Short mmCIF file of C-alpha atoms in Angstrom, two decimals:
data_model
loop_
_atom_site.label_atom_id
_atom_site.label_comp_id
_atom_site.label_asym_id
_atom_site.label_seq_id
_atom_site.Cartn_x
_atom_site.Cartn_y
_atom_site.Cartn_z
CA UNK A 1 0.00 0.00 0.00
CA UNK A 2 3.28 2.54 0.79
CA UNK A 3 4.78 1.51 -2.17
CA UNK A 4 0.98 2.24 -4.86
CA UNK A 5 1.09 5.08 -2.56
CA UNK A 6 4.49 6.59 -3.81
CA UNK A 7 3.79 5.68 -7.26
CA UNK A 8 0.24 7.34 -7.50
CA UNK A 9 1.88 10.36 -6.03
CA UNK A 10 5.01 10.47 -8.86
CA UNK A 11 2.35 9.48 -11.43
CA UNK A 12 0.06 13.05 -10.03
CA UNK A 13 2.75 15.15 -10.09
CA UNK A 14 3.94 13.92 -13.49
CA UNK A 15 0.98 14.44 -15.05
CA UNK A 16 0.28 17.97 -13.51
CA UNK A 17 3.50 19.19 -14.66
CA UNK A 18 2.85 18.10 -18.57
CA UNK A 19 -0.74 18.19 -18.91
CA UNK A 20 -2.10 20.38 -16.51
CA UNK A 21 -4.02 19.87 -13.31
CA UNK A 22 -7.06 19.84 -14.73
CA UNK A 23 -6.40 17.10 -17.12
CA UNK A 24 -8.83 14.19 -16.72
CA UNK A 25 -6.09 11.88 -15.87
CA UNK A 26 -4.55 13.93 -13.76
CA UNK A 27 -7.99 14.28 -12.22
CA UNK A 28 -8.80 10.47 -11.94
CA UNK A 29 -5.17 9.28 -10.41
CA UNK A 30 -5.60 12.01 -8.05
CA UNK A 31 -8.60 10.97 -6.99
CA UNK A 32 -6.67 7.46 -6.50
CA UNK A 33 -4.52 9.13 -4.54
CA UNK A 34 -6.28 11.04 -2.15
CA UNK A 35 -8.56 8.13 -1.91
CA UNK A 36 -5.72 6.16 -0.28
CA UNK A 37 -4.26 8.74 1.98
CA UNK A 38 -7.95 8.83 3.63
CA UNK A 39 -8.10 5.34 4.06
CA UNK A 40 -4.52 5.52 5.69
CA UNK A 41 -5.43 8.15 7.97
CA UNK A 42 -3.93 10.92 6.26
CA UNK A 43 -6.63 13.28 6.50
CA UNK A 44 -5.53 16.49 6.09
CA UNK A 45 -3.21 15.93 3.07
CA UNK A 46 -6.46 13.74 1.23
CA UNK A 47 -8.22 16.87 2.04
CA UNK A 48 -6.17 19.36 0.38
CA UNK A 49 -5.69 16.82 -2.90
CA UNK A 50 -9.17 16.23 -3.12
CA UNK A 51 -10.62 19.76 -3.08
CA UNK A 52 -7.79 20.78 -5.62
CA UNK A 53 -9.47 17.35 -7.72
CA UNK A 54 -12.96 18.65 -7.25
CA UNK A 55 -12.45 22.26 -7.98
CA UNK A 56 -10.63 21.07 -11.18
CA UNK A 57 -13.26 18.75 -11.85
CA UNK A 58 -16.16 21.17 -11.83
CA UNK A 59 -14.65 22.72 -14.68
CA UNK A 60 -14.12 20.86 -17.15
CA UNK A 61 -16.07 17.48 -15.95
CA UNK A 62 -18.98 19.07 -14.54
CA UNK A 63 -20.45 19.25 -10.97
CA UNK A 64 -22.47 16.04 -11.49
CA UNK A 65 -19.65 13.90 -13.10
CA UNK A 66 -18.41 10.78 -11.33
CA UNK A 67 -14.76 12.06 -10.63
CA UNK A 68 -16.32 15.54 -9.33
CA UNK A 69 -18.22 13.49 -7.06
CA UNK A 70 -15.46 11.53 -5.57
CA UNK A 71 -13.59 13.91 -4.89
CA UNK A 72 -16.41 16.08 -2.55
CA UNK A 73 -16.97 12.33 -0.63
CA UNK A 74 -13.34 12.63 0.02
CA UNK A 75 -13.45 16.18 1.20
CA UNK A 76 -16.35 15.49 2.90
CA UNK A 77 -15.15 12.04 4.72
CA UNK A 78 -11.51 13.96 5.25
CA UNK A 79 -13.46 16.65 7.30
CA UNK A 80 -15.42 14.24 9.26
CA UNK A 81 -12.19 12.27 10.42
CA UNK A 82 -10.66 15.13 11.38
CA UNK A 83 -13.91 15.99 13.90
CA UNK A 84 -14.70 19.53 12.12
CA UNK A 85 -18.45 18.31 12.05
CA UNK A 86 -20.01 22.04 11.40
CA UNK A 87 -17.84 22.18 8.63
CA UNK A 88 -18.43 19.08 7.20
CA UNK A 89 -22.26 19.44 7.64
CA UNK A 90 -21.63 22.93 5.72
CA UNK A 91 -19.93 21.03 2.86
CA UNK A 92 -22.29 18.65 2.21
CA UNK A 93 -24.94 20.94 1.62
CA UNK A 94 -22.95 23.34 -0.13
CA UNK A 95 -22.10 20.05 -2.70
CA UNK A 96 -25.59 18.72 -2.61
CA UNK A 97 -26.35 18.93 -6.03
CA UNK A 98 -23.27 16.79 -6.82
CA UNK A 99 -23.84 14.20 -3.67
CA UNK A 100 -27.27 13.46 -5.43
CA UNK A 101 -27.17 13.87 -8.94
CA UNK A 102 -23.40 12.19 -9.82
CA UNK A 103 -23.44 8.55 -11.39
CA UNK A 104 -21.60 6.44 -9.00
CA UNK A 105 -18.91 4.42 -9.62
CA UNK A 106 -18.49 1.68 -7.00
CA UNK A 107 -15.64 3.18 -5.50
CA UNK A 108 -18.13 6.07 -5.54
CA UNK A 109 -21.06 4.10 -3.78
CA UNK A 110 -18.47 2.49 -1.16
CA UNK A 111 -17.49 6.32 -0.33
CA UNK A 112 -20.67 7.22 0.10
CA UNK A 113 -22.30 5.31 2.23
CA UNK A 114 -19.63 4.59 4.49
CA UNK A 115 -19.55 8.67 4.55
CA UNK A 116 -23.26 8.60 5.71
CA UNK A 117 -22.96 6.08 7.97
CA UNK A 118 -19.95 7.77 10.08
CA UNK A 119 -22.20 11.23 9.56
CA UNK A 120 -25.41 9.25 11.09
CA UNK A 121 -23.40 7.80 14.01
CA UNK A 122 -22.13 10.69 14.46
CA UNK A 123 -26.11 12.17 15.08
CA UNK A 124 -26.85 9.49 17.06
CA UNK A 125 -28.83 7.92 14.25
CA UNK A 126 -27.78 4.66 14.54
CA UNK A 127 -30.47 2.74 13.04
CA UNK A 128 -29.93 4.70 9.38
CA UNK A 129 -26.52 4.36 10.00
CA UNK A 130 -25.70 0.78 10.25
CA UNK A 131 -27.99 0.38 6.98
CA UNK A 132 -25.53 2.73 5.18
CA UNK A 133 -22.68 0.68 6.55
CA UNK A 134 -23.88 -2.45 5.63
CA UNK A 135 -25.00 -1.23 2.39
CA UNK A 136 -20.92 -0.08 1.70
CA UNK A 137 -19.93 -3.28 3.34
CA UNK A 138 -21.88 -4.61 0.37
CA UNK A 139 -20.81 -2.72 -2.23
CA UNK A 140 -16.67 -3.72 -0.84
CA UNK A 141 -17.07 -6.94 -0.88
CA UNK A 142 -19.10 -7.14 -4.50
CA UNK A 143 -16.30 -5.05 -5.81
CA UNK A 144 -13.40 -7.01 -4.11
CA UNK A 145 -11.69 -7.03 -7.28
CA UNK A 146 -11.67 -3.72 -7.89
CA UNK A 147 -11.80 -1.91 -4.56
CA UNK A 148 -8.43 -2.41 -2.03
CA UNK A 149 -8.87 -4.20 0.70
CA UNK A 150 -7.94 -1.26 3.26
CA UNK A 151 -11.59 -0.04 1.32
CA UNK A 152 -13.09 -2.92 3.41
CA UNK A 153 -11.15 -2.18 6.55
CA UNK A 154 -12.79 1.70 6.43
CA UNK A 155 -15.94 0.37 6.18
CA UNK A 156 -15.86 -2.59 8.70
CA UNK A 157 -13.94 0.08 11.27
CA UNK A 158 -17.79 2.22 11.19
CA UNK A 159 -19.81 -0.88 10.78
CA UNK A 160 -18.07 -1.97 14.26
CA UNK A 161 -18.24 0.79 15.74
CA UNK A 162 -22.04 1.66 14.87
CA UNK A 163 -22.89 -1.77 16.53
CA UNK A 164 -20.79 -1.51 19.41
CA UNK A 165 -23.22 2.08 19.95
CA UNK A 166 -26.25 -0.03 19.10
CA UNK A 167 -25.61 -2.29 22.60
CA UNK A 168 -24.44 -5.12 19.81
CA UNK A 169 -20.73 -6.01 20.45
CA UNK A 170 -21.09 -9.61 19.74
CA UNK A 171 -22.08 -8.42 16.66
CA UNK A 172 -19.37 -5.82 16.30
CA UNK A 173 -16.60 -8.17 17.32
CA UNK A 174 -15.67 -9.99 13.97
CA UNK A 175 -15.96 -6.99 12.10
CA UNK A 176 -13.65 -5.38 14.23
CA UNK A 177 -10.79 -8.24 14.07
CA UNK A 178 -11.40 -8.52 10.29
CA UNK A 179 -10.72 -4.41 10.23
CA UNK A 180 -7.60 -5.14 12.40
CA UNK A 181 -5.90 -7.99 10.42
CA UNK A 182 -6.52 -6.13 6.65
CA UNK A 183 -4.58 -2.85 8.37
CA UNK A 184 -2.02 -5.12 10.16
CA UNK A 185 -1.41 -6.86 6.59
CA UNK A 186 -1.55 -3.41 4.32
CA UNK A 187 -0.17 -0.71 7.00
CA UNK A 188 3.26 -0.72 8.27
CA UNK A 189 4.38 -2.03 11.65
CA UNK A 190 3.55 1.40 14.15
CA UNK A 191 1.04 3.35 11.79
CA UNK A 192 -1.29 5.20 13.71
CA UNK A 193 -4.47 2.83 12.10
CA UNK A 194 -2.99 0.07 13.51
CA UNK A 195 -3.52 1.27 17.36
CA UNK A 196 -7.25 2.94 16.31
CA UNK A 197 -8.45 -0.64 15.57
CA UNK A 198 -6.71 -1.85 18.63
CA UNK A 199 -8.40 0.28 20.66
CA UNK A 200 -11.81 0.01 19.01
CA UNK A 201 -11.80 -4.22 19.42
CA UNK A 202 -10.60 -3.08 23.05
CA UNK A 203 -13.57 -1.26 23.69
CA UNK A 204 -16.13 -3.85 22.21
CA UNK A 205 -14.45 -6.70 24.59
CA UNK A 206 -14.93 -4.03 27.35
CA UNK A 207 -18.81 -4.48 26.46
CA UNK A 208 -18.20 -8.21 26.52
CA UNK A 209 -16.70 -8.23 29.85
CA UNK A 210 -13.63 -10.00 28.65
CA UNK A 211 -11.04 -7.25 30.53
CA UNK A 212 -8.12 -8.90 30.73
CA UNK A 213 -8.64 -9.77 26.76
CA UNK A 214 -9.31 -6.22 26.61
CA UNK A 215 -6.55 -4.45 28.92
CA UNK A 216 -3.76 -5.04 26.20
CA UNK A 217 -5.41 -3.52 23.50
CA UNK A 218 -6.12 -0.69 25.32
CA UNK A 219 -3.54 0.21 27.41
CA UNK A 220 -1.11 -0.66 25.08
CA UNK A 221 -2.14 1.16 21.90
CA UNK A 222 -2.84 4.82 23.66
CA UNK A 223 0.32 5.83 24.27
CA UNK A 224 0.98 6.08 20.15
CA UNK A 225 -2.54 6.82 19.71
CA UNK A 226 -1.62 9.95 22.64
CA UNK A 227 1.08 11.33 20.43
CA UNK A 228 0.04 10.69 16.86
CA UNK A 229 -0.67 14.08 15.14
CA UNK A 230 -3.07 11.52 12.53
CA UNK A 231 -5.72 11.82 15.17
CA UNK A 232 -7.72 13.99 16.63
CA UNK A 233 -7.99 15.58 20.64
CA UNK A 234 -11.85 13.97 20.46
CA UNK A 235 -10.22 10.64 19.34
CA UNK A 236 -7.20 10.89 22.01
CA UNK A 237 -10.03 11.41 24.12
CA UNK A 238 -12.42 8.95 23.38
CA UNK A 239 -9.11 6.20 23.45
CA UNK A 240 -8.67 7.28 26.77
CA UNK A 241 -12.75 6.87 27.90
CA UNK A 242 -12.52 3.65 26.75
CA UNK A 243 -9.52 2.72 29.07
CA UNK A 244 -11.25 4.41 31.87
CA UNK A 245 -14.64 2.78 31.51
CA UNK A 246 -12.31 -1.29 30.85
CA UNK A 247 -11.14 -0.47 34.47
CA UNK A 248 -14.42 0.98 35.75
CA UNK A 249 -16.50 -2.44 34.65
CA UNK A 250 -13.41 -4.45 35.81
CA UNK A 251 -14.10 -2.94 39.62
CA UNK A 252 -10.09 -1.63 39.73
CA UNK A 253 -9.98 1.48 41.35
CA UNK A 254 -6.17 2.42 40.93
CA UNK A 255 -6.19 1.95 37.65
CA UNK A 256 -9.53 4.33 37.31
CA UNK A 257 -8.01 6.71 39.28
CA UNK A 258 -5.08 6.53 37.12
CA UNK A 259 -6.48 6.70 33.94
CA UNK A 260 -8.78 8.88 34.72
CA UNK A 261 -6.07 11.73 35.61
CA UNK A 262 -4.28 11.51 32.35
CA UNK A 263 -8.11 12.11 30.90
CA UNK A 264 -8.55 14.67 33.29
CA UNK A 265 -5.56 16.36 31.91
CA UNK A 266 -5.67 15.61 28.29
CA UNK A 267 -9.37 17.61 28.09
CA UNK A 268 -8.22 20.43 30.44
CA UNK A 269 -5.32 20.89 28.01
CA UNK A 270 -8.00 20.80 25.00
CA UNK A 271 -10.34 23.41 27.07
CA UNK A 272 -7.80 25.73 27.37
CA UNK A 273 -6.27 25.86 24.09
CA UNK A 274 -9.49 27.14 23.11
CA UNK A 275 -9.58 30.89 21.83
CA UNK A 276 -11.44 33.10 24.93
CA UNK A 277 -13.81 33.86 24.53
CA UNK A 278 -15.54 30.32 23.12
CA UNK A 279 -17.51 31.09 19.83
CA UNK A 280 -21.32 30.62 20.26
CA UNK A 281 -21.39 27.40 18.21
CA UNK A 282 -18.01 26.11 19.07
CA UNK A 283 -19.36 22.27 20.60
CA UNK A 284 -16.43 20.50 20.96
CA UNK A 285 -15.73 22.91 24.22
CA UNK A 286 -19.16 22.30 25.55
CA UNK A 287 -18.81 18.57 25.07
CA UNK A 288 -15.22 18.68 26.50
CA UNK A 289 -16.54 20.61 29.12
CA UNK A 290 -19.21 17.93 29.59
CA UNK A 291 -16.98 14.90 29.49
CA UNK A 292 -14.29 16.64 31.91
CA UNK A 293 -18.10 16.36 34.14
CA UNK A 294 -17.82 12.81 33.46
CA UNK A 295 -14.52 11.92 34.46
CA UNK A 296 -14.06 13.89 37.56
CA UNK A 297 -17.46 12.08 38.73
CA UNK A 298 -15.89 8.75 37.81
CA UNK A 299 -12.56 10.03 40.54
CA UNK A 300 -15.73 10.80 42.92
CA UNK A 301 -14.72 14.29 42.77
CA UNK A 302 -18.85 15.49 42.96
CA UNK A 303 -18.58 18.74 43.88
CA UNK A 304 -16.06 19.74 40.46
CA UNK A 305 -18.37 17.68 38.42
CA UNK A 306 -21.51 19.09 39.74
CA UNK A 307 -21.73 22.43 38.16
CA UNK A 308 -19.54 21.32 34.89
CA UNK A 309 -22.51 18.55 34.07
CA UNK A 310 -25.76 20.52 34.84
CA UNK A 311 -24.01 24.04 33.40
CA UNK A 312 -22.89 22.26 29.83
CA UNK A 313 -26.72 20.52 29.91
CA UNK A 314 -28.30 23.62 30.37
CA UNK A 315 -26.24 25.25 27.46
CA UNK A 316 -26.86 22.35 24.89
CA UNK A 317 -30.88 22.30 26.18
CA UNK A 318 -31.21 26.22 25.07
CA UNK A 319 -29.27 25.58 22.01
CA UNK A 320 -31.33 22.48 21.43
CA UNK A 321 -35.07 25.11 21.17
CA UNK A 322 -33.12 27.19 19.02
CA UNK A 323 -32.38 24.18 16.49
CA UNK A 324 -36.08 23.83 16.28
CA UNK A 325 -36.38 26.69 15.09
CA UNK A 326 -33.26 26.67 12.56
CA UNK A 327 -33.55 23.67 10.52
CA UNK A 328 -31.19 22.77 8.37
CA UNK A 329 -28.75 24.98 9.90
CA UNK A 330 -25.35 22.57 10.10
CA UNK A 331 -24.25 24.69 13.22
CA UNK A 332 -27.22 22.51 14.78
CA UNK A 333 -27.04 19.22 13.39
CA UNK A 334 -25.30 17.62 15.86
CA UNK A 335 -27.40 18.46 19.22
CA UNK A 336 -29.36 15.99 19.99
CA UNK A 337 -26.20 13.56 19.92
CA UNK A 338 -24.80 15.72 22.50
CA UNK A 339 -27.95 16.47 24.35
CA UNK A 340 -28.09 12.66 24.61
CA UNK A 341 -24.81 12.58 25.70
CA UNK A 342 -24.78 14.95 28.13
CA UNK A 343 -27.96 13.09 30.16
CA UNK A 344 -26.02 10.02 30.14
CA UNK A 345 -23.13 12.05 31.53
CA UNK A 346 -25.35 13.16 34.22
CA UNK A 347 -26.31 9.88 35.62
CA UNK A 348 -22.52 9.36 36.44
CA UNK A 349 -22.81 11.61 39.84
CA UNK A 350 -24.02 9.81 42.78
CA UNK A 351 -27.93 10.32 43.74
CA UNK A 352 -27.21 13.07 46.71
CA UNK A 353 -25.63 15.07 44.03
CA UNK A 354 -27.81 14.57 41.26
CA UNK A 355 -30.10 17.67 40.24
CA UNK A 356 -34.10 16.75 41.14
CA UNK A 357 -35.71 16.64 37.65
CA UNK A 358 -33.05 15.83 35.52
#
């Protein structure tokens, strides 16, 4: 996969130089390319390729084209890795036209629905979303000889982790371990993939109650996962919640405790960074805010959790009426996930502390 890798990147540049970066080929290989940096976790570069693909596309393919197409599902799926949700929401709509009126390839299809189905989960709509994943799943596996299998991996990583949020990870477990062994055989030894799926089949045996098969994965695969500029603060985060809630179920308190404080420090850290003051619509801080609730209940630190819990539920409540009366606006789209959230969140402080009502 390195190696394809390099040469669809000499073959891009090539063919920009001499023809032109609007040439169809030059077009269509870097599609190819920026295809495979997404599904190697290179989101930001696949991001820059593709919108240079789809802005070249629109000209002289036309918005509704299959290459144009691909390229905006890149873009798109590129933002959505990267957690810039309002964005991506903002994208989409901007690109309707060419989301639903492009002929698909199956490449196309695959992108697609495995792009809706992350977007869905992502909106708590997990019903619609594992239907888009398994449609993709299809669409992989019909196309086996065309598609690569780190194509597959993509799409089993969000089927897994769809049913894992559906209260299914029996179900979630094989897809998981199939994700893991395609990226084991097409990534090298140490890439940043390679510890995401760890941590993801870590999470599902969590559910399973097998810990100690569990413990491993987890523990071992944060500390790259920690300092891997591939991912995300929400992922770094959410590898760390899964470590804290293995040692949680497994009734270890040390370990919690532990855990828990490198959590604790990771989100302050993320809350801080944060331009002052926070933008109206900026909901990674609320939910940070929210989650830094969570853990400080889980080190039975009430009183600090207390106000954090009930003040970021109040916030996403208001915000919630005014989405009600805003639809459609992508600054918006992602509430009731985080409302949802938020309750759950809640229920972590012990019933003394709890608000009456909520």
């Amino acid at each position: 996969l390195i190696a394809a890798t390099k040469l669809f990147r000499e073959n891009v540049e090539a063919l920009r130089r001499t023809r032109g970066a609007e040439h169809i080929a030059a077009i269509t290989i870097g599609n190819a390319l920026a295809n495979l940096l997404l599904l190697q976790g290179e989101y930001v570069e696949a991001e820059q390729l593709a919108r240079q693909n789809s802005a070249a596309a629109q000209k002289v393919l036309g918005a509704v084209h299959t290459e144009t197409a691909f390229a905006v599902f890149i873009v798109d799926a590129s933002l959505l890795a990267q957690r810039r949700a309002i964005e991506e929401e903002a994208y989409g709509q901007a690109n309707l036209g060419t989301i639903v009126g492009a002929h698909l390839s199956d490449r196309g299809s695959a992108a697609l629905d495995r792009l809706l189905a992350e977007g869905l989960l992502y909106k708590d709509s997990l019903k619609m979303a594992e239907g888009c994943a398994l449609d993709s799943l299809k669409v992989v596996q019909d196309a086996k000889s065309r598609e690569p299998p780190i194509s597959l991996a993509a799409t089993l990583a969000v089927l897994g982790r769809i049913l894992v949020a559906c209260g299914r990870p029996g179900e979630a477990e094989p897809h998981l371990r199939q994700c893991l062994e395609i990226r084991k055989q097409a990534l090298p030894k140490g890439h940043h993939l390679l510890d995401e799926s760890e941590s993801l089949l870590g999470g599902c045996l969590t559910k399973l109650e097998r810990y100690a098969e569990a413990a491993p994965l987890l523990t071992d695969s944060y500390p790259a996962i920690g300092s891997a500029q591939g991912f995300s603060i929400d992922q770094k985060v959410e590898a760390l919640e899964r470590t804290v809630a293995l040692y949680e179920r497994w009734a270890k308190p040390q370990e919690v405790l532990d855990w828990a404080r490198k959590l604790e420090s990771l989100l302050r850290e993320a809350i801080s960074a944060k331009p002052q003051p926070v933008a109206e619509h900026d909901w990674s801080t609320v939910e940070f805010k929210s989650r830094l609730g969570a853990c400080l209940a889980v080190m039975k630190r009430f009183d600090e959790a207390r106000p954090l819990l009930l003040d970021t539920y109040t916030t996403i409540s208001v915000q919630d009426i005014r989405r009600a009366l805003q639809v459609g606006d992508p600054r918006f789209v992602f509430l009731p996930r985080l409302k949802s959230d938020a309750v759950e969140r809640i229920s972590q402080l012990s019933p003394d502390q709890e608000q009456p009502g909520v």
